[in-house]
């Protein structure tokens, strides 16, 4: 590229998503960013805030701001040709919306860009809008420009994940995708209006290989979002939403039998409220939820209760190349306030590719498949965002820990992966054992059969597969106790369940450098769920030290205090 800065006009640049895009691109000194909207005053205020140093926000509109940023007034209902000619952007990004309500002249911004030979992209999530952009294809090709619609979580990121998993399949039967925003995300009004526009109304999905009528915010499926290598989100229901994927998937997979796209709102009582009012629309007791958009937005802000984490999943199932049933799942988890940046990461990746000379083909089309999963993953590294894939072959199950960890299995040190490689195996070593002195701790330890305290105690562990579970028999100097481990089912999916007598403890497997941490996420007594804050906890992990497997197991709780702590090392026997 020449020394002149690459100019990007962001329509809705001080809004919910446009503002995040400006912050993402703000560290790039080769860019000139035009932050645009109807209010020049609001644009000026946003740019002033963007230029203000912010501790701990490196690269997201802070001291590291390198782009030339300018506030401009842009009215999409005004003279578009005059405005675009005056501003002379190389790329226009429409981050406004809601695209569901743009009306008859929905593509006027894209058309104006094409007429002037300006490249165009948007983050539309409207099925009709994204699918219809192809009507401008001939004009865009003739002008040597591109127009990409839907460069957002759905369908750009979801299709990138699908393209990464599709090579495992000879036939794809079903696809489901969903977004689980953090309860603490302050959802923008345009997002609420978009959802309200189809709540309770017909949404076309795929069932039994044919188009079928789904019901917006009424049809549902339960999913546990569990990115490999981090603690999963709590299991939740996802309500059907209208997303471009539903229109685009049948063209991507000719044999597709079923499809679903959903949102898993937290807290779940808020989601049940949304479903209830959507039912009123479905029953024609209300004409639409659009007049209640502001009220729904306020309710979502007032009920910001729950984990400060969000996520996304894409699930695909069908037949592999050997003729066996196969399922794949790509999952993503974002910590804290990082999740809301995901819908604009696709545009960020596009701009950075353009800066390196990597340009999309000319033409107008949906952005599904335009970017690779690696493009998104490169951007995820700027955030606390983890994603990965699990492959589940129903005919040949993988070893238990590998099944649960998915692609995070590759992060394990050799000594840990060898111990959990599956099959019948025996490991022996030495251990130090501590026991709690409280009465309740002694009762629990006696019920399970934990060994007595001791120093340099010989230990042998025998691992025996039994169907989909694995039986662990531990021998500490002649004191033997058993437990068995299995992957959780239903709400507990992707968690490791370990059963000690009447107790079932649910744990997330979390690689952490040379360690594999086991983080308690729930527990049961005789099948009855118990409060998490009373769950047996402690610092429990496995690690490789000097090439040898070491263990540190700590079991205790608020009511019992320390029950047992045993630490030591094991070597696999030949």
Coordinates of C-alpha atoms in Angstrom, one line a residue:
X1 CA 0.0 0.0 0.0
X2 CA 1.1 3.6 -0.4
X3 CA 1.9 6.0 2.5
X4 CA -1.7 7.3 2.5
X5 CA -3.9 5.9 5.3
X6 CA -6.6 3.4 4.4
X7 CA -9.9 5.2 5.1
X8 CA -12.8 3.3 6.8
X9 CA -16.2 4.9 7.3
X10 CA -18.1 3.3 10.1
X11 CA -21.8 4.1 9.9
X12 CA -23.2 3.9 13.5
X13 CA -19.6 4.4 14.6
X14 CA -20.5 5.7 18.1
X15 CA -23.2 3.0 18.6
X16 CA -23.1 -0.3 20.4
X17 CA -21.3 -2.3 17.7
X18 CA -19.7 0.5 15.7
X19 CA -18.1 1.9 18.8
X20 CA -16.5 -1.5 19.6
X21 CA -15.2 -1.8 16.0
X22 CA -13.6 1.7 16.3
X23 CA -11.9 0.6 19.5
X24 CA -10.7 -2.6 17.9
X25 CA -9.2 -0.8 14.9
X26 CA -8.0 2.2 16.9
X27 CA -4.5 0.8 17.4
X28 CA -3.8 0.5 13.7
X29 CA -1.6 3.5 12.5
X30 CA -2.3 2.7 8.8
X31 CA -6.0 3.6 9.2
X32 CA -8.1 6.7 9.0
X33 CA -11.4 6.0 10.9
X34 CA -14.5 8.1 10.2
X35 CA -16.8 7.6 13.1
X36 CA -20.2 8.5 11.6
X37 CA -23.8 9.0 12.7
X38 CA -26.7 11.4 12.5
X39 CA -25.4 13.3 15.5
X40 CA -22.1 15.0 15.1
X41 CA -22.1 15.9 18.8
X42 CA -22.4 12.3 19.8
X43 CA -19.7 11.3 17.3
X44 CA -17.4 14.0 18.7
X45 CA -18.0 12.9 22.3
X46 CA -17.2 9.3 21.3
X47 CA -13.9 10.2 19.6
X48 CA -12.9 12.4 22.6
X49 CA -13.5 9.4 24.8
X50 CA -11.6 7.1 22.4
X51 CA -8.6 9.4 22.6
X52 CA -8.6 9.4 26.4
X53 CA -6.0 7.1 28.0
X54 CA -7.6 4.2 29.8
X55 CA -5.6 2.0 32.2
X56 CA -5.7 -1.7 31.4
X57 CA -7.3 -1.2 27.9
X58 CA -4.2 -1.7 25.8
X59 CA -5.1 -1.8 22.1
X60 CA -8.8 -1.1 22.7
X61 CA -9.0 2.6 22.4
X62 CA -6.4 3.6 25.0
X63 CA -2.8 4.9 25.2
X64 CA -2.1 2.7 22.2
X65 CA -4.4 4.6 19.8
X66 CA -2.6 4.9 16.6
X67 CA -5.3 5.4 13.9
X68 CA -6.3 8.8 12.8
X69 CA -9.8 9.1 14.1
X70 CA -12.4 11.7 13.0
X71 CA -16.0 12.4 13.9
X72 CA -18.3 13.0 10.9
X73 CA -22.0 13.5 10.4
X74 CA -23.6 10.9 8.1
X75 CA -27.3 10.6 7.4
X76 CA -28.4 7.4 5.6
X77 CA -31.6 9.2 4.6
X78 CA -29.7 12.1 3.0
X79 CA -27.8 12.5 -0.2
X80 CA -25.6 9.4 0.0
X81 CA -23.7 10.2 -3.2
X82 CA -22.7 13.6 -2.0
X83 CA -21.7 12.4 1.4
X84 CA -19.6 9.5 0.2
X85 CA -17.9 11.5 -2.5
X86 CA -16.9 14.1 0.0
X87 CA -15.6 11.6 2.6
X88 CA -13.9 9.3 0.0
X89 CA -13.7 6.2 2.1
X90 CA -12.0 3.0 0.8
X91 CA -14.4 0.9 2.8
X92 CA -17.8 1.6 4.2
X93 CA -18.9 -0.5 7.2
X94 CA -22.6 -0.3 8.1
X95 CA -22.8 -1.1 11.9
X96 CA -26.2 0.5 12.5
X97 CA -29.4 -1.4 12.2
X98 CA -31.7 -3.0 13.0
X99 CA -31.5 -4.4 9.4
X100 CA -34.8 -6.1 9.9
X101 CA -36.6 -2.8 9.6
X102 CA -34.8 -1.0 6.8
X103 CA -37.9 -1.2 4.5
X104 CA -38.1 -0.9 0.7
X105 CA -34.8 0.8 0.1
X106 CA -32.9 -1.5 2.4
X107 CA -29.8 -1.6 0.2
X108 CA -29.5 2.0 -0.6
X109 CA -26.2 2.4 1.2
X110 CA -24.7 -0.6 -0.4
X111 CA -26.0 0.5 -3.8
X112 CA -24.5 4.0 -3.4
X113 CA -21.1 2.5 -2.5
X114 CA -21.2 0.2 -5.5
X115 CA -22.1 3.1 -7.8
X116 CA -19.1 5.0 -6.6
X117 CA -16.7 2.0 -6.6
X118 CA -16.4 1.9 -2.8
X119 CA -16.2 -1.5 -1.0
X120 CA -18.9 -2.2 1.5
X121 CA -19.4 -4.6 4.5
X122 CA -22.0 -4.8 7.2
X123 CA -22.8 -6.8 10.4
X124 CA -26.4 -7.4 9.5
X125 CA -28.2 -10.3 11.3
X126 CA -31.4 -10.1 9.3
X127 CA -32.1 -13.3 7.3
X128 CA -33.8 -11.4 4.4
X129 CA -31.2 -8.6 4.3
X130 CA -28.2 -10.9 4.2
X131 CA -29.6 -13.4 1.8
X132 CA -30.8 -10.7 -0.5
X133 CA -27.5 -8.9 -0.9
X134 CA -26.7 -11.2 -3.9
X135 CA -29.1 -9.1 -6.0
X136 CA -26.3 -6.5 -6.2
X137 CA -23.7 -9.0 -7.4
X138 CA -23.7 -8.1 -11.1
X139 CA -23.4 -4.4 -10.3
X140 CA -20.6 -4.9 -7.8
X141 CA -18.6 -7.1 -10.3
X142 CA -19.1 -4.5 -13.0
X143 CA -17.6 -1.8 -10.7
X144 CA -14.8 -4.0 -9.4
X145 CA -16.0 -3.7 -5.8
X146 CA -17.2 -6.2 -3.1
X147 CA -20.2 -6.0 -0.8
X148 CA -20.3 -8.4 2.1
X149 CA -23.3 -8.7 4.3
X150 CA -23.5 -10.5 7.7
X151 CA -19.9 -10.2 8.7
X152 CA -20.8 -11.0 12.3
X153 CA -21.2 -13.9 14.7
X154 CA -24.0 -15.3 12.5
X155 CA -23.3 -16.2 9.8
X156 CA -19.6 -15.2 9.3
X157 CA -18.1 -16.8 12.5
X158 CA -20.6 -19.7 12.6
X159 CA -19.8 -20.6 9.0
X160 CA -16.1 -20.3 9.6
X161 CA -16.6 -22.9 12.4
X162 CA -18.7 -25.1 10.1
X163 CA -16.0 -25.0 7.4
X164 CA -13.4 -26.1 10.0
X165 CA -15.5 -29.1 11.0
X166 CA -17.1 -30.1 7.6
X167 CA -14.1 -32.1 6.3
X168 CA -14.8 -34.8 8.9
X169 CA -18.1 -35.5 7.2
X170 CA -19.3 -37.2 4.1
X171 CA -22.9 -36.1 4.8
X172 CA -24.2 -33.4 7.1
X173 CA -27.7 -34.0 8.6
X174 CA -28.2 -31.3 11.2
X175 CA -26.7 -28.0 12.2
X176 CA -27.5 -25.9 15.3
X177 CA -25.9 -22.7 16.4
X178 CA -26.5 -20.3 19.3
X179 CA -25.2 -17.3 21.1
X180 CA -25.2 -17.0 25.0
X181 CA -24.5 -13.4 26.0
X182 CA -23.3 -12.6 29.4
X183 CA -26.0 -11.4 31.8
X184 CA -23.9 -8.3 32.4
X185 CA -23.9 -7.2 28.7
X186 CA -25.9 -4.0 28.2
X187 CA -27.8 -5.0 25.1
X188 CA -28.3 -2.1 22.6
X189 CA -31.8 -1.0 21.7
X190 CA -31.4 -2.0 18.0
X191 CA -30.6 -5.5 19.1
X192 CA -33.7 -5.7 21.2
X193 CA -35.8 -4.2 18.3
X194 CA -34.4 -6.9 16.0
X195 CA -35.4 -9.7 18.3
X196 CA -38.8 -8.1 19.0
X197 CA -39.5 -7.9 15.3
X198 CA -39.8 -11.7 15.0
X199 CA -40.8 -12.8 18.6
X200 CA -43.7 -15.1 18.4
X201 CA -43.7 -15.1 14.6
X202 CA -42.9 -17.7 12.0
X203 CA -39.3 -18.5 11.3
X204 CA -38.4 -20.9 8.6
X205 CA -36.2 -23.7 9.8
X206 CA -35.3 -27.2 8.4
X207 CA -37.1 -30.3 9.7
X208 CA -37.0 -33.8 8.2
X209 CA -35.2 -32.3 5.2
X210 CA -37.9 -29.8 4.3
X211 CA -38.7 -26.2 5.2
X212 CA -40.9 -25.9 8.3
X213 CA -42.4 -23.2 10.4
X214 CA -40.5 -22.5 13.7
X215 CA -41.7 -20.1 16.3
X216 CA -39.5 -17.2 17.3
X217 CA -38.5 -17.2 21.0
X218 CA -40.7 -20.2 21.6
X219 CA -39.0 -23.2 20.1
X220 CA -36.0 -24.2 22.1
X221 CA -33.1 -26.6 22.7
X222 CA -30.9 -27.1 25.7
X223 CA -27.1 -26.8 25.3
X224 CA -24.1 -26.6 27.6
X225 CA -21.6 -24.2 26.0
X226 CA -18.2 -25.7 26.9
X227 CA -15.1 -24.5 25.1
X228 CA -12.3 -27.1 25.4
X229 CA -9.9 -26.2 28.2
X230 CA -12.1 -23.8 30.3
X231 CA -15.0 -24.2 32.7
X232 CA -18.3 -24.5 30.8
X233 CA -21.2 -22.1 31.1
X234 CA -24.2 -23.3 33.0
X235 CA -26.5 -25.4 30.9
X236 CA -29.3 -23.3 29.5
X237 CA -32.1 -23.3 27.0
X238 CA -31.6 -21.5 23.7
X239 CA -34.7 -19.9 22.1
X240 CA -35.1 -19.9 18.3
X241 CA -34.1 -16.6 16.7
X242 CA -34.1 -15.5 13.0
X243 CA -30.6 -15.7 11.7
X244 CA -29.1 -15.7 8.2
X245 CA -27.7 -19.2 8.8
X246 CA -31.2 -20.7 8.5
X247 CA -31.5 -19.4 4.9
X248 CA -27.9 -20.1 3.9
X249 CA -27.4 -23.6 5.3
X250 CA -29.4 -25.7 2.8
X251 CA -27.3 -24.3 0.0
X252 CA -24.1 -25.2 1.9
X253 CA -25.3 -28.8 2.9
X254 CA -27.5 -30.4 0.2
X255 CA -28.7 -33.2 2.5
X256 CA -29.4 -31.1 5.5
X257 CA -32.4 -32.4 7.5
X258 CA -32.6 -30.0 10.5
X259 CA -31.4 -26.5 11.5
X260 CA -31.6 -24.3 14.5
X261 CA -30.2 -20.9 15.6
X262 CA -30.9 -19.6 19.1
X263 CA -30.1 -17.3 21.9
X264 CA -29.5 -18.4 25.5
X265 CA -30.2 -15.3 27.6
X266 CA -29.2 -15.1 31.2
X267 CA -30.6 -15.1 33.8
X268 CA -33.0 -17.8 32.6
X269 CA -36.0 -16.1 34.3
X270 CA -35.6 -13.2 31.9
X271 CA -35.6 -15.7 29.0
X272 CA -38.8 -17.3 30.3
X273 CA -40.3 -13.8 30.4
X274 CA -39.3 -13.2 26.8
X275 CA -40.8 -16.5 25.8
X276 CA -44.0 -15.7 27.6
X277 CA -44.6 -12.4 25.9
X278 CA -43.6 -14.0 22.5
X279 CA -46.4 -16.5 23.1
X280 CA -48.9 -13.6 23.4
X281 CA -47.8 -12.5 19.9
X282 CA -48.1 -16.1 18.6
X283 CA -51.6 -16.3 20.1
X284 CA -52.4 -12.9 18.5
X285 CA -53.1 -11.3 21.8
X286 CA -50.4 -8.8 21.0
X287 CA -49.7 -7.5 17.5
X288 CA -45.9 -7.2 18.0
X289 CA -43.3 -6.7 20.7
X290 CA -41.7 -3.8 18.9
X291 CA -43.6 -1.2 20.9
X292 CA -42.1 -2.8 24.1
X293 CA -38.5 -2.8 22.9
X294 CA -37.3 -0.1 25.4
X295 CA -39.1 -1.8 28.3
X296 CA -37.5 -5.2 27.4
X297 CA -34.1 -3.5 27.2
X298 CA -34.6 -1.9 30.6
X299 CA -35.6 -5.3 32.0
X300 CA -32.5 -6.9 30.6
X301 CA -30.3 -4.2 32.2
X302 CA -32.1 -4.5 35.6
X303 CA -31.8 -8.3 35.7
X304 CA -28.0 -8.4 35.1
X305 CA -27.6 -11.4 37.5
X306 CA -25.3 -14.3 36.9
X307 CA -21.8 -15.2 35.6
X308 CA -19.9 -12.5 33.9
X309 CA -19.1 -14.8 30.9
X310 CA -20.7 -15.4 27.6
X311 CA -20.3 -17.9 24.8
X312 CA -21.3 -19.4 21.5
X313 CA -21.7 -22.9 20.0
X314 CA -22.0 -24.5 16.5
X315 CA -23.0 -28.2 16.5
X316 CA -22.9 -30.4 13.4
X317 CA -23.9 -34.1 13.0
X318 CA -24.0 -36.6 10.2
X319 CA -22.0 -39.4 8.7
X320 CA -18.2 -39.6 8.6
X321 CA -16.2 -40.9 5.6
X322 CA -16.3 -44.5 7.1
X323 CA -20.1 -44.5 7.2
X324 CA -20.3 -44.0 11.0
X325 CA -22.4 -41.5 12.9
X326 CA -20.4 -38.5 13.9
X327 CA -21.0 -35.3 15.8
X328 CA -18.7 -32.2 16.1
X329 CA -19.1 -29.2 18.3
X330 CA -17.3 -25.9 18.2
X331 CA -17.7 -23.9 21.4
X332 CA -16.5 -20.5 22.5
X333 CA -16.4 -18.8 25.9
X334 CA -15.5 -15.1 26.5
X335 CA -14.7 -13.8 30.0
X336 CA -15.9 -10.5 31.4
X337 CA -16.7 -7.8 28.9
X338 CA -14.8 -9.4 26.0
X339 CA -17.8 -11.2 24.5
X340 CA -19.6 -8.1 23.1
X341 CA -16.5 -7.5 20.8
X342 CA -17.2 -10.9 18.9
X343 CA -19.8 -9.5 16.5
X344 CA -17.3 -7.0 15.0
X345 CA -14.2 -9.2 15.0
X346 CA -15.1 -10.3 11.5
X347 CA -14.9 -6.8 10.2
X348 CA -11.7 -6.2 12.2
X349 CA -10.2 -9.3 10.5
X350 CA -11.4 -8.1 7.0
X351 CA -9.8 -4.7 7.5
X352 CA -6.5 -6.1 8.6
X353 CA -6.4 -8.5 5.7
X354 CA -7.1 -5.5 3.3
X355 CA -4.1 -3.7 4.9
X356 CA -1.9 -6.7 3.9
X357 CA -3.2 -6.8 0.3
X358 CA -5.6 -9.7 0.8
X359 CA -8.8 -8.6 -0.9
X360 CA -12.1 -10.5 -1.2
X361 CA -13.3 -11.3 -4.7
X362 CA -15.4 -8.7 -6.4
X363 CA -19.2 -9.1 -6.1
X364 CA -22.0 -8.9 -3.6
X365 CA -22.8 -11.8 -1.4
X366 CA -23.4 -13.0 2.2
X367 CA -20.2 -13.1 4.3
X368 CA -20.8 -16.8 5.2
X369 CA -17.5 -18.6 4.5
X370 CA -15.6 -15.4 3.6
X371 CA -13.2 -15.7 6.6
X372 CA -11.5 -18.8 8.0
X373 CA -11.7 -19.8 11.7
X374 CA -8.0 -19.0 12.0
X375 CA -8.8 -15.4 11.1
X376 CA -11.1 -15.1 14.1
X377 CA -8.8 -17.1 16.4
X378 CA -6.0 -14.7 15.7
X379 CA -8.2 -11.8 16.9
X380 CA -9.4 -13.9 20.0
X381 CA -5.9 -13.8 21.3
X382 CA -6.3 -10.1 22.1
X383 CA -9.0 -11.1 24.5
X384 CA -9.9 -13.6 27.2
X385 CA -11.7 -15.7 24.6
X386 CA -11.3 -19.5 24.3
X387 CA -12.6 -21.7 21.5
X388 CA -12.1 -25.2 20.3
X389 CA -13.7 -28.3 18.7
X390 CA -14.8 -31.7 20.0
X391 CA -15.2 -34.6 17.6
X392 CA -17.5 -37.4 18.9
X393 CA -17.6 -40.6 17.0
X394 CA -20.5 -42.7 18.2
X395 CA -18.9 -46.0 17.0
X396 CA -15.5 -45.5 18.5
X397 CA -15.4 -43.3 21.6
X398 CA -12.2 -41.7 22.6
X399 CA -10.6 -42.1 26.1
X400 CA -12.6 -40.3 28.7
X401 CA -10.4 -37.2 29.4
X402 CA -9.7 -36.8 25.6
X403 CA -13.4 -36.9 24.9
X404 CA -14.1 -34.2 27.5
X405 CA -11.1 -31.9 26.6
X406 CA -11.6 -32.0 22.9
X407 CA -9.0 -29.9 21.1
X408 CA -7.6 -28.8 24.5
X409 CA -6.2 -32.3 24.9
X410 CA -3.2 -31.2 22.8
X411 CA -2.3 -28.7 25.5
X412 CA -1.6 -31.4 28.1
X413 CA 2.0 -32.2 29.0
X414 CA 3.1 -35.8 27.9
X415 CA 3.1 -37.2 31.5
X416 CA -0.5 -36.2 32.0
X417 CA -1.8 -37.3 28.6
X418 CA 0.0 -40.7 29.0
X419 CA -1.8 -41.4 32.3
X420 CA -5.2 -40.6 30.7
X421 CA -4.6 -42.4 27.4
X422 CA -7.3 -45.0 28.0
X423 CA -7.4 -48.7 28.3
X424 CA -6.5 -50.8 31.4
X425 CA -3.4 -49.5 33.0
X426 CA -1.6 -49.4 36.4
X427 CA 0.5 -46.6 37.9
X428 CA 2.5 -46.6 41.1
X429 CA 4.4 -44.2 43.2
X430 CA 4.5 -42.5 46.6
X431 CA 2.2 -40.2 48.4
X432 CA 1.8 -37.9 51.5
X433 CA -1.6 -38.0 53.1
X434 CA -3.3 -35.5 55.4
X435 CA -6.7 -35.9 57.1
X436 CA -9.0 -33.4 58.5
X437 CA -9.7 -33.5 62.3
X438 CA -13.3 -32.5 62.4
X439 CA -16.1 -34.9 63.3
X440 CA -18.0 -34.4 60.0
X441 CA -14.8 -34.7 58.0
X442 CA -14.0 -38.0 59.7
X443 CA -17.5 -39.3 59.0
X444 CA -17.3 -38.4 55.3
X445 CA -13.8 -39.8 55.0
X446 CA -14.9 -43.0 56.6
X447 CA -18.0 -43.3 54.3
X448 CA -15.8 -43.1 51.2
X449 CA -12.8 -45.0 52.6
X450 CA -10.1 -42.4 52.3
X451 CA -6.7 -43.5 53.7
X452 CA -5.3 -42.4 57.0
X453 CA -2.6 -39.7 57.3
X454 CA 0.9 -40.8 56.5
X455 CA 4.3 -39.8 55.0
X456 CA 5.9 -41.5 52.0
X457 CA 3.1 -43.9 51.6
X458 CA 3.3 -46.4 48.7
X459 CA 0.4 -45.9 46.3
X460 CA -0.9 -47.9 43.3
X461 CA -3.8 -46.8 41.0
X462 CA -5.5 -49.2 38.7
X463 CA -7.6 -47.7 35.8
X464 CA -10.2 -50.0 34.2
X465 CA -12.5 -48.9 31.4
X466 CA -16.1 -50.1 31.9
X467 CA -18.3 -49.0 29.0
X468 CA -18.4 -45.2 28.9
X469 CA -17.0 -44.9 32.4
X470 CA -13.6 -45.5 34.0
X471 CA -13.1 -47.2 37.4
X472 CA -10.2 -46.0 39.6
X473 CA -9.0 -48.3 42.3
X474 CA -6.5 -46.5 44.6
X475 CA -4.3 -48.5 47.1
X476 CA -2.5 -46.4 49.7
X477 CA -0.3 -48.7 51.6
X478 CA -3.0 -51.4 51.9
X479 CA -6.0 -49.0 52.3
X480 CA -8.1 -49.3 49.1
X481 CA -10.9 -47.1 48.0
X482 CA -12.6 -46.8 44.6
X483 CA -14.4 -44.2 42.6
X484 CA -15.6 -44.1 39.0
X485 CA -15.5 -41.4 36.5
X486 CA -17.7 -40.6 33.5
X487 CA -18.6 -37.7 31.3
X488 CA -21.7 -35.9 32.6
X489 CA -25.0 -36.1 30.7
X490 CA -27.7 -33.6 29.9
X491 CA -27.1 -30.4 32.0
X492 CA -23.8 -31.8 33.1
X493 CA -22.4 -32.5 29.6
X494 CA -18.7 -31.8 29.0
X495 CA -18.0 -32.1 32.8
X496 CA -16.1 -34.9 34.4
X497 CA -18.4 -36.7 37.0
X498 CA -16.6 -38.6 39.7
X499 CA -18.7 -40.9 42.0
X500 CA -17.5 -41.6 45.6
X501 CA -20.2 -43.8 47.2
X502 CA -23.4 -41.7 47.4
X503 CA -21.6 -38.5 46.2
X504 CA -21.2 -37.4 42.6
X505 CA -18.8 -34.5 42.1
X506 CA -18.9 -32.6 38.8
X507 CA -15.6 -31.0 37.6
X508 CA -14.4 -29.0 34.7
X509 CA -11.0 -30.0 33.2
X510 CA -8.9 -26.9 32.7
X511 CA -5.4 -27.1 31.3
X512 CA -3.2 -24.5 32.9
X513 CA 0.4 -24.5 31.7
X514 CA 2.0 -27.7 33.0
X515 CA -1.0 -28.4 35.1
X516 CA -4.5 -29.9 34.5
X517 CA -6.8 -28.3 37.1
X518 CA -10.1 -30.0 38.2
X519 CA -12.5 -27.3 39.1
X520 CA -15.7 -28.3 40.9
X521 CA -18.9 -27.1 39.1
X522 CA -21.5 -29.0 41.0
X523 CA -22.3 -32.0 43.2
X524 CA -25.0 -34.5 44.1
X525 CA -25.9 -36.6 47.1
X526 CA -27.9 -39.7 46.2
X527 CA -28.8 -38.0 42.9
X528 CA -30.1 -34.8 44.7
X529 CA -28.4 -31.6 43.5
X530 CA -26.8 -29.6 46.4
X531 CA -25.8 -25.9 46.7
X532 CA -22.5 -25.2 44.9
X533 CA -21.2 -23.1 47.7
X534 CA -21.3 -26.2 50.0
X535 CA -19.6 -28.4 47.4
X536 CA -16.4 -30.2 48.3
X537 CA -13.6 -28.1 46.9
X538 CA -9.9 -27.3 47.2
X539 CA -6.9 -26.9 45.0
X540 CA -6.9 -30.1 42.9
X541 CA -4.7 -30.6 39.9
X542 CA -2.3 -32.9 38.1
X543 CA 1.0 -31.7 36.7
X544 CA 4.1 -32.7 35.0
X545 CA 7.3 -32.0 37.0
X546 CA 10.7 -33.1 35.7
X547 CA 9.0 -35.4 33.2
X548 CA 7.0 -37.2 35.9
X549 CA 3.2 -37.2 36.7
X550 CA 2.4 -35.5 40.0
X551 CA -1.0 -35.2 41.7
X552 CA -2.4 -32.8 44.3
X553 CA -5.9 -33.7 45.5
X554 CA -7.6 -31.6 48.2
X555 CA -11.2 -32.4 49.3
X556 CA -13.0 -30.3 51.8
X557 CA -15.9 -27.9 52.3
X558 CA -17.5 -25.2 54.3
X559 CA -19.3 -27.7 56.5
X560 CA -16.6 -30.2 56.9
X561 CA -13.3 -28.3 56.7
X562 CA -10.5 -30.4 55.2
X563 CA -11.5 -34.0 54.6
X564 CA -8.4 -35.3 53.0
X565 CA -5.4 -34.0 51.0
X566 CA -3.0 -36.4 49.2
X567 CA -0.1 -35.4 47.1
X568 CA 2.6 -37.4 45.4
X569 CA 3.8 -38.9 42.1
X570 CA 3.0 -41.8 39.8
X571 CA 4.8 -43.7 37.1
X572 CA 2.9 -45.9 34.6
X573 CA 3.9 -49.5 34.8
X574 CA 4.7 -51.4 31.6

